[in-house]
Coordinates of C-alpha atoms and ligand atoms in Angstrom, one line a residue:
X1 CA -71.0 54.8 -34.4
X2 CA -68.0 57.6 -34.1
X3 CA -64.6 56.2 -33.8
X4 CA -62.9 57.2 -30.6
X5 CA -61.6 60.8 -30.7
X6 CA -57.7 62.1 -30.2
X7 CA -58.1 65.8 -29.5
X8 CA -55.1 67.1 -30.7
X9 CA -56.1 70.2 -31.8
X10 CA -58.1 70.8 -28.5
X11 CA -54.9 70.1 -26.5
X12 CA -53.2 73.2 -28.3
X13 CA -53.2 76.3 -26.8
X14 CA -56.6 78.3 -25.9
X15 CA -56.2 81.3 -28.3
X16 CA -55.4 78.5 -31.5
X17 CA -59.5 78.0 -31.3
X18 CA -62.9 79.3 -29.9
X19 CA -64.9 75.9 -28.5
X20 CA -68.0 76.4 -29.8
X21 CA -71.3 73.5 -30.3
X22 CA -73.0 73.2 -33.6
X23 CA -76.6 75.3 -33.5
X24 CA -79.1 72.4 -33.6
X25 CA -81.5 72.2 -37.3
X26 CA -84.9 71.7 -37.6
X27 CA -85.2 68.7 -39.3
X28 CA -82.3 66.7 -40.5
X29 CA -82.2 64.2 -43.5
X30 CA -79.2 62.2 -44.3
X31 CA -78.5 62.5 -48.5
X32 CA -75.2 61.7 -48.9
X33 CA -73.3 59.2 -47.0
X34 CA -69.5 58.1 -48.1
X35 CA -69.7 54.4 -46.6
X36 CA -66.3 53.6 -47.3
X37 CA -64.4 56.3 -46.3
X38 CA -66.6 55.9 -42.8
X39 CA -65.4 52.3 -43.0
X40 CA -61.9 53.6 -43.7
X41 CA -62.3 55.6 -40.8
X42 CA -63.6 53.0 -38.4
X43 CA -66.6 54.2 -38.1
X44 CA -68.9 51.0 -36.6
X45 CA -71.6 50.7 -39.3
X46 CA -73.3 47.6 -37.8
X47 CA -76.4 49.5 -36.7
X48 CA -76.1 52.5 -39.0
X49 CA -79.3 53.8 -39.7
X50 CA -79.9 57.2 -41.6
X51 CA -82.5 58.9 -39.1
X52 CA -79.3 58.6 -36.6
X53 CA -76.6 59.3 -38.7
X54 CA -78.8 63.0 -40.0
X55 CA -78.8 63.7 -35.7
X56 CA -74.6 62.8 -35.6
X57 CA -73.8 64.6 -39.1
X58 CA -75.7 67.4 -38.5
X59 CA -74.2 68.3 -34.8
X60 CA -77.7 68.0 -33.3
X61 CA -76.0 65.7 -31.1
X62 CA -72.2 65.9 -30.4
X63 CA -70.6 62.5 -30.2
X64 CA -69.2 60.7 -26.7
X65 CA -65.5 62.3 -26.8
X66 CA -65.5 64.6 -28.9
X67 CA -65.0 68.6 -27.8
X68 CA -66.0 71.0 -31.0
X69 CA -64.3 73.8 -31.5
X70 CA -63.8 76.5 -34.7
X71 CA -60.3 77.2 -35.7
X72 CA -58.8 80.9 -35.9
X73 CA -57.0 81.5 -38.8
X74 CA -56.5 84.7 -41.3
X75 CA -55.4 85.0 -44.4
X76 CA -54.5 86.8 -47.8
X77 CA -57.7 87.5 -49.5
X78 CA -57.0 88.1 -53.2
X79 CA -53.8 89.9 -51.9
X80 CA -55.3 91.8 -48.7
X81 CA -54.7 90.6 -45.4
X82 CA -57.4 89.9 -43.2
X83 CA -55.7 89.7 -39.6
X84 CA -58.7 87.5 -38.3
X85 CA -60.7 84.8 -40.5
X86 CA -61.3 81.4 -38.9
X87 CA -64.2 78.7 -39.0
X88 CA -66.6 80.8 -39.1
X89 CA -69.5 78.6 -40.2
X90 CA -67.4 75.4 -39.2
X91 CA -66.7 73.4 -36.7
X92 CA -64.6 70.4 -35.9
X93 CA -65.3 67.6 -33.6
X94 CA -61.5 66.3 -33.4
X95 CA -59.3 63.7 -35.4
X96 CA -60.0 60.3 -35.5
X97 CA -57.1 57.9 -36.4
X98 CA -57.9 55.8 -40.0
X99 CA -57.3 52.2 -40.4
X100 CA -53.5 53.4 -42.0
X101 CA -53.0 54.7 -38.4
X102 CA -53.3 58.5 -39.9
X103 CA -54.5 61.2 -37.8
X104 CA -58.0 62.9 -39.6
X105 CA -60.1 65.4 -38.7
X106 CA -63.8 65.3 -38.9
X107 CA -64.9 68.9 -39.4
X108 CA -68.8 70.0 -40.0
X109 CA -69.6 72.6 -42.1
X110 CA -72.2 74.8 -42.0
X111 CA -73.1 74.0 -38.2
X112 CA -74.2 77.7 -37.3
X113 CA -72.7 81.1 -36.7
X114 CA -69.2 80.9 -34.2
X115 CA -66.7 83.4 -32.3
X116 CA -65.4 83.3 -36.4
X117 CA -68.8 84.2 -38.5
X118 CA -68.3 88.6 -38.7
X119 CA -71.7 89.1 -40.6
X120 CA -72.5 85.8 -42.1
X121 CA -75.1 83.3 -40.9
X122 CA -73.2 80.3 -40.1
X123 CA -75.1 78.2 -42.3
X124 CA -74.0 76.4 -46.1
X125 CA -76.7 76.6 -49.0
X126 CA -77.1 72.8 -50.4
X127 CA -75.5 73.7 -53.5
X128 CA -71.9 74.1 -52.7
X129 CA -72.4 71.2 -50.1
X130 CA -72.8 69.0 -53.1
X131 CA -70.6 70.6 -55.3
X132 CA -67.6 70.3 -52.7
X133 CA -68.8 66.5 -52.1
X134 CA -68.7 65.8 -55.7
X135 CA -65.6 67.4 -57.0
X136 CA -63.4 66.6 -53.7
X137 CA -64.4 62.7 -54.0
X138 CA -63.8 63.3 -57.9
X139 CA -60.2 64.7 -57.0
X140 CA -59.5 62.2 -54.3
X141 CA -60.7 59.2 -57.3
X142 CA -58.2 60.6 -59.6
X143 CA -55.3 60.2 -57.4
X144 CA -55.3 64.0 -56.5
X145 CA -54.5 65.1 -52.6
X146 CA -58.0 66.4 -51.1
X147 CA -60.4 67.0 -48.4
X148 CA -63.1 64.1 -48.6
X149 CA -66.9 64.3 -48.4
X150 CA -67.9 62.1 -45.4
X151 CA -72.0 62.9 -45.5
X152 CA -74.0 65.6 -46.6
X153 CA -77.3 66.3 -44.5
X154 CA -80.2 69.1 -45.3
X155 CA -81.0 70.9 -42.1
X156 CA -84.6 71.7 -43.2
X157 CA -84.2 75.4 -42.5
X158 CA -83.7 77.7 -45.6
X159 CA -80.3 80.4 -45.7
X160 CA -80.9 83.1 -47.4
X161 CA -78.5 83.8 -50.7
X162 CA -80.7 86.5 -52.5
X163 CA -82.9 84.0 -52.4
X164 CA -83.7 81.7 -50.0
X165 CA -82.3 77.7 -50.7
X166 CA -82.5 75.0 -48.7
X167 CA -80.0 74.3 -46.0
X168 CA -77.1 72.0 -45.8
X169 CA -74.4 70.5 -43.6
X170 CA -71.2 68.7 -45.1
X171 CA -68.9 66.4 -43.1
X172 CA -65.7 66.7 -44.0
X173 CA -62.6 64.8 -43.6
X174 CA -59.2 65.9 -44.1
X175 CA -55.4 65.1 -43.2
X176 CA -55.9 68.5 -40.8
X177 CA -57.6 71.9 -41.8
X178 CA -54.2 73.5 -40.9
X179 CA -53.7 76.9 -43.4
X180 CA -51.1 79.0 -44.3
X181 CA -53.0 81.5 -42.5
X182 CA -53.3 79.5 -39.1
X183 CA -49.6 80.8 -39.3
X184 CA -50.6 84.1 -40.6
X185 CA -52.7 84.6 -37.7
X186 CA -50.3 84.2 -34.9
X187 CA -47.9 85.9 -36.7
X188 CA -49.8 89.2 -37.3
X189 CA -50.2 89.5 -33.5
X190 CA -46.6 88.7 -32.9
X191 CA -47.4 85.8 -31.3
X192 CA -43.8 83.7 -32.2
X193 CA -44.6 81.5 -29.2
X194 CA -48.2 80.6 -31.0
X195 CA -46.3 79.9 -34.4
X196 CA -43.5 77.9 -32.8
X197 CA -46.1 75.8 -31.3
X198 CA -48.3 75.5 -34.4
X199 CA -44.9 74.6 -36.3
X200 CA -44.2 72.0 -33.8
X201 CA -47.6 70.3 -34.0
X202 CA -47.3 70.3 -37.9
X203 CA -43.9 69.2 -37.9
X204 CA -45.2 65.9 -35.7
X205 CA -48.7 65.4 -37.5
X206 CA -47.6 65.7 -41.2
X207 CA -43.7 66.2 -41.5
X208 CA -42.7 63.4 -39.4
X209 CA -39.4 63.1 -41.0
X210 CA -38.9 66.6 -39.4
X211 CA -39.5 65.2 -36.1
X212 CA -37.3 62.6 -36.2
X213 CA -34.4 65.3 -36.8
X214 CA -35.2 67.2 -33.8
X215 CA -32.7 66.5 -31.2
X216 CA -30.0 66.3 -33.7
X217 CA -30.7 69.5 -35.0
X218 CA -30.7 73.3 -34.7
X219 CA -34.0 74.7 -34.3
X220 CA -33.5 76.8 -37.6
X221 CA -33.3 74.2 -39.7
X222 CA -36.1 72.1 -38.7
X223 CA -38.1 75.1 -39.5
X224 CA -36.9 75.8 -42.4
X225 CA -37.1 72.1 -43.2
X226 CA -40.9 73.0 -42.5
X227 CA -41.1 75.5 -45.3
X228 CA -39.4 73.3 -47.6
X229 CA -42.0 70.4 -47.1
X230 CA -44.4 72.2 -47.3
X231 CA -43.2 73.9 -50.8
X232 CA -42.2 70.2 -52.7
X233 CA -46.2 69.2 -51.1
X234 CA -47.7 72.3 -52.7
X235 CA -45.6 72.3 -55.8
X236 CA -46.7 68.1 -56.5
X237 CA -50.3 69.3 -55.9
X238 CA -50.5 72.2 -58.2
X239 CA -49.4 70.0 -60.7
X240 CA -51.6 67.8 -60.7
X241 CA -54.2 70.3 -60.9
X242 CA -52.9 71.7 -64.4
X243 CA -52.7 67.8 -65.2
X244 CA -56.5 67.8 -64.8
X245 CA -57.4 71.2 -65.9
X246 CA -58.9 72.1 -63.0
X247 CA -59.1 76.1 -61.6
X248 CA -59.1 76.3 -57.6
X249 CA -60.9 79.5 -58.3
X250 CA -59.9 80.8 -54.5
X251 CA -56.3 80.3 -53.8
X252 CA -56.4 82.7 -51.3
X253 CA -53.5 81.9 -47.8
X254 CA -56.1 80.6 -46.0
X255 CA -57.2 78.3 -48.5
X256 CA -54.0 76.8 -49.0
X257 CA -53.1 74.0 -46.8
X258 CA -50.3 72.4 -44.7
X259 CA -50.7 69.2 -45.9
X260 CA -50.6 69.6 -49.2
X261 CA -54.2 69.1 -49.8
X262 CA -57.1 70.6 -51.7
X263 CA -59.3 72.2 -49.4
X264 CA -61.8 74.8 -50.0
X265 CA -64.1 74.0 -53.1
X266 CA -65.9 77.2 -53.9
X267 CA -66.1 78.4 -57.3
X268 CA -63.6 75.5 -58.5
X269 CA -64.2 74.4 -61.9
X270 CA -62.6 71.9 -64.7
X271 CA -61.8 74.0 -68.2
X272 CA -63.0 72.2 -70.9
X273 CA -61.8 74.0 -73.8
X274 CA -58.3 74.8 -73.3
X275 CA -57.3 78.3 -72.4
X276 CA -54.2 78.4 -70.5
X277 CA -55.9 82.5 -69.1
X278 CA -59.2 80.8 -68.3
X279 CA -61.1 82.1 -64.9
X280 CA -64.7 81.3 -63.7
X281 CA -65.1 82.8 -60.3
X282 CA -67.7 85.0 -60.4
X283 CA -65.2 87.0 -57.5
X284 CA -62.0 87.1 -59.2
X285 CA -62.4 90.1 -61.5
X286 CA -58.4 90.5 -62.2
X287 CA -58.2 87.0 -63.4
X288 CA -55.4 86.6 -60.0
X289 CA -56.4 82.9 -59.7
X290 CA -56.3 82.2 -63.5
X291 CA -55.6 78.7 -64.7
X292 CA -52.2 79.4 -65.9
X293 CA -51.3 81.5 -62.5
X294 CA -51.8 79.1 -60.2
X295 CA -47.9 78.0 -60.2
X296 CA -47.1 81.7 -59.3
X297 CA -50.2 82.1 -56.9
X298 CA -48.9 79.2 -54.7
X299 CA -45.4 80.5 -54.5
X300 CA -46.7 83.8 -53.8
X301 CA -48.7 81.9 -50.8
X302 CA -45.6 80.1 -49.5
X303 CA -43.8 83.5 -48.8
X304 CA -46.2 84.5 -46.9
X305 CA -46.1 81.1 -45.0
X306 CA -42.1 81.6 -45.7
X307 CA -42.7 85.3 -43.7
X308 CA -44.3 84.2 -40.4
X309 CA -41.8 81.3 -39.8
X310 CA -38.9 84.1 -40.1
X311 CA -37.8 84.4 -36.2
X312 CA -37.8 80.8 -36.2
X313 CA -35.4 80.0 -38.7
X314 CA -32.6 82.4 -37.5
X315 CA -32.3 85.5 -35.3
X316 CA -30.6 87.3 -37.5
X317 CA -33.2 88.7 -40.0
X318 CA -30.9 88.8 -42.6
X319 CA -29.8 85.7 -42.1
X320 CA -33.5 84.1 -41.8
X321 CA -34.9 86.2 -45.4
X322 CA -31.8 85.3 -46.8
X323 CA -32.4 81.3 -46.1
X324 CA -36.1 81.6 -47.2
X325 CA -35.6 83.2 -50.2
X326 CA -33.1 80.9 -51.6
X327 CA -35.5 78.2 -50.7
X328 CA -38.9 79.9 -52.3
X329 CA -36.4 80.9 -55.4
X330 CA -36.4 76.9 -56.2
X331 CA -40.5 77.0 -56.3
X332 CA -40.8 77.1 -59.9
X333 CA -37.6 74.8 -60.7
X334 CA -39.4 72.2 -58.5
X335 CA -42.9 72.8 -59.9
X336 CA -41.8 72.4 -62.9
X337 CA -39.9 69.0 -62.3
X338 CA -43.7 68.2 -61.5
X339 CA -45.4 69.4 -63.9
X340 CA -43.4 67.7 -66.8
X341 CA -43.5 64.0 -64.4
X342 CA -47.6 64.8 -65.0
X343 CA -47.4 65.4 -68.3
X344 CA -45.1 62.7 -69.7
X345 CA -47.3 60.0 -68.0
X346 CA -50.2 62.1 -69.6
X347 CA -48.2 61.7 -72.9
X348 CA -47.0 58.1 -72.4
X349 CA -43.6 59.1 -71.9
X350 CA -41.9 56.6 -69.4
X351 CA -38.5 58.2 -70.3
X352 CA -37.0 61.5 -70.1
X353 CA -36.0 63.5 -72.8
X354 CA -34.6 66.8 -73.2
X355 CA -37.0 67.7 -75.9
X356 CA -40.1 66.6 -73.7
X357 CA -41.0 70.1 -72.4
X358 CA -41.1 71.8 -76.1
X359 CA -43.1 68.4 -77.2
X360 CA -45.7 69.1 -74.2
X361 CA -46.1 73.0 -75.2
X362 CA -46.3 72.3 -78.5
X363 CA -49.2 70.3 -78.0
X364 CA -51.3 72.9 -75.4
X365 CA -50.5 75.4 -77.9
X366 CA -52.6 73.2 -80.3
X367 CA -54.7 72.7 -78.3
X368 CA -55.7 76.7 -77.4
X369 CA -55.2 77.1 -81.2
X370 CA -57.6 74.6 -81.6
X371 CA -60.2 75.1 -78.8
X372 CA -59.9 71.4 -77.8
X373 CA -61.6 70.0 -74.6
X374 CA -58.8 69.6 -72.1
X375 CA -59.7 66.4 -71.1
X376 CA -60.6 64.6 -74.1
X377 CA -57.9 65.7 -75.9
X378 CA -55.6 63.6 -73.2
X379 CA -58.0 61.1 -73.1
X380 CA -58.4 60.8 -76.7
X381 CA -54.3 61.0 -77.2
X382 CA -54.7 57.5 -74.5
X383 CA -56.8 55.7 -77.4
X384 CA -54.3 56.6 -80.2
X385 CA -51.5 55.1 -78.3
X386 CA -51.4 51.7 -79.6
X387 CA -54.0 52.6 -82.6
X388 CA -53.4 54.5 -85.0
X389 CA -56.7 54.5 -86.4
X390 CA -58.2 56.1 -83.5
X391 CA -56.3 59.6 -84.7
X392 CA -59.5 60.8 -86.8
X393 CA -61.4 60.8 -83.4
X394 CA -58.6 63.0 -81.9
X395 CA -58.6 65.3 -84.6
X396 CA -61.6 66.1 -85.0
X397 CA -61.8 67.5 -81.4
X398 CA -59.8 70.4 -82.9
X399 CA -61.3 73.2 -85.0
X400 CA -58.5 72.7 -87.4
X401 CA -56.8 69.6 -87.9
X402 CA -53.4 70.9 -89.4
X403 CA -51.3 71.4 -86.1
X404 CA -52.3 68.5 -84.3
X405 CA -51.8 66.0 -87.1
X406 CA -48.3 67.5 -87.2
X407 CA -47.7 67.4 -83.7
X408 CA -49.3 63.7 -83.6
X409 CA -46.0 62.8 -86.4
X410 CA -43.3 64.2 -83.8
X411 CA -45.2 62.6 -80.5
X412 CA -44.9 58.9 -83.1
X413 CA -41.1 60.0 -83.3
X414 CA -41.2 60.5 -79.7
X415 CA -42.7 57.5 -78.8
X416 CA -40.2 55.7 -80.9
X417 CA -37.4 56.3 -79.0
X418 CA -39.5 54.4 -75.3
X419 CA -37.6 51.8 -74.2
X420 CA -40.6 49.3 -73.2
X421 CA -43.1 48.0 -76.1
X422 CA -46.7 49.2 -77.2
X423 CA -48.0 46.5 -75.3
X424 CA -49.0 48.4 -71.9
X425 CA -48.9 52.1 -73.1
X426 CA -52.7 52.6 -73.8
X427 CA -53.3 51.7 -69.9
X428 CA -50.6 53.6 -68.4
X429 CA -51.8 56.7 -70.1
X430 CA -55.6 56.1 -69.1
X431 CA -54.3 56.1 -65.7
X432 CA -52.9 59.6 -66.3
X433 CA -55.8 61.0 -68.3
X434 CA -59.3 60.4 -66.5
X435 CA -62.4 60.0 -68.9
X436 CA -65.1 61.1 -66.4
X437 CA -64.6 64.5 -64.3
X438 CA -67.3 66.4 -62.9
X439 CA -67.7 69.0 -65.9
X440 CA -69.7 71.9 -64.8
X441 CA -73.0 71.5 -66.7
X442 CA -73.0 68.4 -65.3
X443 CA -72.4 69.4 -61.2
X444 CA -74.9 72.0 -62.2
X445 CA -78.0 69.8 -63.6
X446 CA -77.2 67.6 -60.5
X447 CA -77.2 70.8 -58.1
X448 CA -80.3 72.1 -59.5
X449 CA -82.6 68.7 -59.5
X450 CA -81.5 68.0 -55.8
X451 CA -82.5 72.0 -55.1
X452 CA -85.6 72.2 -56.8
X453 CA -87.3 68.9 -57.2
X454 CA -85.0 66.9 -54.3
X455 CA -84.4 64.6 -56.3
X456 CA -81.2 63.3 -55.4
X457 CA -80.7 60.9 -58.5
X458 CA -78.7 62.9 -60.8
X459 CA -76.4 63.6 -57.9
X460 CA -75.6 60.0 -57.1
X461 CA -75.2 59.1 -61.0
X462 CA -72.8 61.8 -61.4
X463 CA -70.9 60.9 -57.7
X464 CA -70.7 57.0 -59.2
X465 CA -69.4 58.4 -62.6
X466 CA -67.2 60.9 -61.1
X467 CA -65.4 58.3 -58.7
X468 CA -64.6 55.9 -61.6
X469 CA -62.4 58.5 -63.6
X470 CA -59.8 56.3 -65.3
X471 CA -62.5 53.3 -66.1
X472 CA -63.9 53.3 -69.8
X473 CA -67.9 53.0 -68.3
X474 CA -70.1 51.6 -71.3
X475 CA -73.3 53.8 -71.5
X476 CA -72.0 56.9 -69.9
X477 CA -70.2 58.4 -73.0
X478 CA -72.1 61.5 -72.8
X479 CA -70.8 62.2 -69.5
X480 CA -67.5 62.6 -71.2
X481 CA -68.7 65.1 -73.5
X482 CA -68.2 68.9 -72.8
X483 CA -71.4 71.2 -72.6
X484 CA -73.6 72.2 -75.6
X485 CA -72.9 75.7 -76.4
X486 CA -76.5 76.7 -74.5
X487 CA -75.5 74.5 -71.0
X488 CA -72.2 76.0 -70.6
X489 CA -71.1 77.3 -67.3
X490 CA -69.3 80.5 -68.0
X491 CA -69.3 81.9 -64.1
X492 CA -69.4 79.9 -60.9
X493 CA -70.0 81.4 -57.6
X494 CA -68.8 80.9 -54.2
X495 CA -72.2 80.3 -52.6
X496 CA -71.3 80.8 -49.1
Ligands
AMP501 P1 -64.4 80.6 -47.8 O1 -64.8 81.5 -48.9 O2 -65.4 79.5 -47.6 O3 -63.0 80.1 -47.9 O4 -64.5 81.5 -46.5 C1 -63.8 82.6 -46.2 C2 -64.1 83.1 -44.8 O5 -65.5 83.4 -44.7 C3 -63.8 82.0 -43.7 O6 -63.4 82.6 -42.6 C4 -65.2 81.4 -43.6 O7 -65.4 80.8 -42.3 C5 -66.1 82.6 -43.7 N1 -67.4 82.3 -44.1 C6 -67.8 81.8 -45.3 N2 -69.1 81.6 -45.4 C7 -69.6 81.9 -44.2 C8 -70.9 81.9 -43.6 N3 -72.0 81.6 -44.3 N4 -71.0 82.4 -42.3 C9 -70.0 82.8 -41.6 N5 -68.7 82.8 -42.1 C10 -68.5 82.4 -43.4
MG502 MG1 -61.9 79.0 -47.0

């Protein structure tokens, strides 16, 4: 069934890892499955059956090839360093190579306590199993760099949360599980060798156009090269985060990854009314991983990355900070080049003009003024494009319809001045402003009926909605609509 392994990873050196098997579970039942990502994967489906797939997904067997191991890593934990994370309830089984010839890792999560677990158990509560399932397939649907959900299985053993909830495993895929604080780890021991090494293997799995360079260039700059990849990666992604609305909730360093992906969907959550200060992590008491910080967070992030590839990009210390901090200094400048890309396609602005970024502000500020739903709003803006008659709808999503009918004149003005017709605009900008995302009330009604009454229904309705963003879907209006003022989600919890 398994594709044939590459070990990569497992070829590294034997302090990157601890090789460790997944703890067998009682009794394991298959209740998610992502067919064609598997397909994508080459994963031979011919004879898939779900009583097998529940023994493969939940490591009670370990597929032919593959050598498990848990990943060390530490990391910045809202600002403190924590000299030794790693997987400590994870483990992966090695990269398999996709049918675009891309190297992915198949990790399982929740297979039992490693060398990494300090005092937890190990294990992952079915709730943020799903959760992560449904918002990382929701993020990959809209176009948006992520982890994917490969299969979820319950292990039929309960982990105890407060209370005790059922037991889950998720499969997950990703372009490598590679952190800013796999760097961090090596470099707190001063291990330069380890971090050269790590560099290296990232360099050749993600940054290829790094590689290439590498005979015809000093060592320095490659690295350096490394940092810079990695900052344009994490400066597109955040972007399109704040294009969605959508709070990480946990940008911690070892959260944040090499590739440029999402990773890590804990307390994650999609605002709804707009409030550029908005937090729901039931963990992040200072507000650090705000909505409106997260710009700042992942620059923050990448000088810490920036710090541990120091002795790598020149000898001279001076020399090295001095290099790096030039770089990091172009973070926001880049991030902002971004951001406004997201935004004018979010507006229907296939040109660039200078008074774009004002025109864009303007229109958040109405919308905080206005305590408009994030996505609705854009959404809603999408329907105006080409009809004007559509504006009431719009408007009435704000509490007061003064500064948005305004603003709605100058964006008219604005649009005037495109060079291509009306004709396409409505689609372009429902490309750029998904109807369906996985509002909280939502992930939480299907959370709760798969915990409590195992029913599995509301979950798959909600995965099929949430993978469809961009399509108008007849019938499923209300799960465009934000919460009633009794289902809202105020707090979210990391669940591990
Ligand atoms: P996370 O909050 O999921 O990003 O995890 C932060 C750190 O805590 C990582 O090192 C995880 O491996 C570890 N961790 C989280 N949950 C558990 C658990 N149930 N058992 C052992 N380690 C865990
Ligand atoms: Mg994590």
């Amino acid at each position: 069934m398994f594709p044939p392994f590459t070990l990569r990873y497992a070829r590294l050196p034997e302090r990157f890892y601890a090789h460790f098997e997944p703890v067998p579970v009682r009794d394991p039942h298959l209740v998610a499955f992502n067919r064609s990502l598997a397909e994508a994967l080459g994963f031979d489906l011919a004879a898939f059956n779900t009583e097998e797939a529940a023994v493969w997904f939940s490591g009670n067997v370990v597929p032919h090839g593959a050598e498990p191991l848990s990943q060390a890593y530490a990391g910045h934990q809202f600002g403190g360093f924590v000299p030794q994370l790693g997987d400590g309830r994870a483990v992966l089984l090695g990269e398999v190579t996709d049918h675009e010839g891309r190297l992915r890792d198949i990790q399982l999560k929740g297979a039992g306590r490693t060398p990494f677990s300090r005092g937890g158990d190990g294990r992952s509560p079915l709730g943020p199993v799903l959760r992560e399932y449904l918002v990382s397939e929701a993020m990959h649907a809209m176009g948006i760099p992520s982890t994917r959900a490969l299969a979820a299985v319950t292990t039929g053993e309960r982990v105890m949360r407060g209370i005790p909830e059922p037991g889950a495993i998720l499969t997950r895929v990703a372009s490598s599980h590679i952190r800013v604080g796999t760097f961090q780890y090596f470099a707190a021991r001063g291990d330069s060798e380890g971090v050269r090494e790590l560099a290296d293997h990232v360099i050749e799995r993600h940054y290829p156009e790094l590689h290439s360079k590498l005979e015809s260039q000093p060592d320095g700059e490659r690295y350096l090269g490394l940092l810079e990849a990695v900052q344009k990666r994490q400066a597109a992604l955040i972007a399109r985060w704040m294009g969605v609305g959508f709070i990480h909730g946990v940008m911690n360093t070892d959260n944040t990854s090499i590739s440029g992906e999402t990773i890590d969907f804990g307390p994650c959550a999609f605002m709804e009314q707009y409030d550029p200060k908005m937090v729901f992590s039931s963990i992040d008491e200072g507000g650090r991983y705000a909505y409106a910080n997260q710009p700042s967070i992942a620059q923050w992030n990448l000088a810490r990355l920036a710090e541990t590839l120091l002795p790598l990009i020149d000898e001279d210390g001076d020399k090295a900070v001095e290099l790096a901090t030039e770089l990091l200094q172009r973070f926001p400048e880049q991030y902002e080049s971004e951001w406004l890309a997201v935004m004018r396609a979010k507006l229907g602005l296939a040109s660039e003009k200078p008074g774009d970024k004002a025109l864009i502000e303007a229109l958040l500020a109405a919308m905080h003024r206005g305590r408009a739903d994030f996505t609705l709003t854009f959404r809603s803006l999408s329907d105006t494009a080409e009809n004007t008659q559509a504006e009431a709808t719009l408007i009435a999503l704000f509490e007061r319809p003064d500064e948005i009918t305004a603003w709605l004149e100058e964006w008219r003005e604005r649009l005037a001045q495109e060079p291509r017709g009306d004709g396409d605009r409505e689609r372009q900008m429902k490309l750029a402003n998904p109807a369906f995302i996985p509002r909280n009330h939502r992930v939480q009604q299907a959370l709760t009926a798969a915990m409590d009454e195992n029913d599995f229904g509301p979950f798959e309705t909600l995965l099929q909605i949430v993978t469809h963003p961009f399509d108008d879907q007849p019938g499923r209006e209300e799960f465009t609509l934000p919460a009633e003022p009794t289902e809202r989600v105020f707090r979210t919890f990391c669940g591990t």
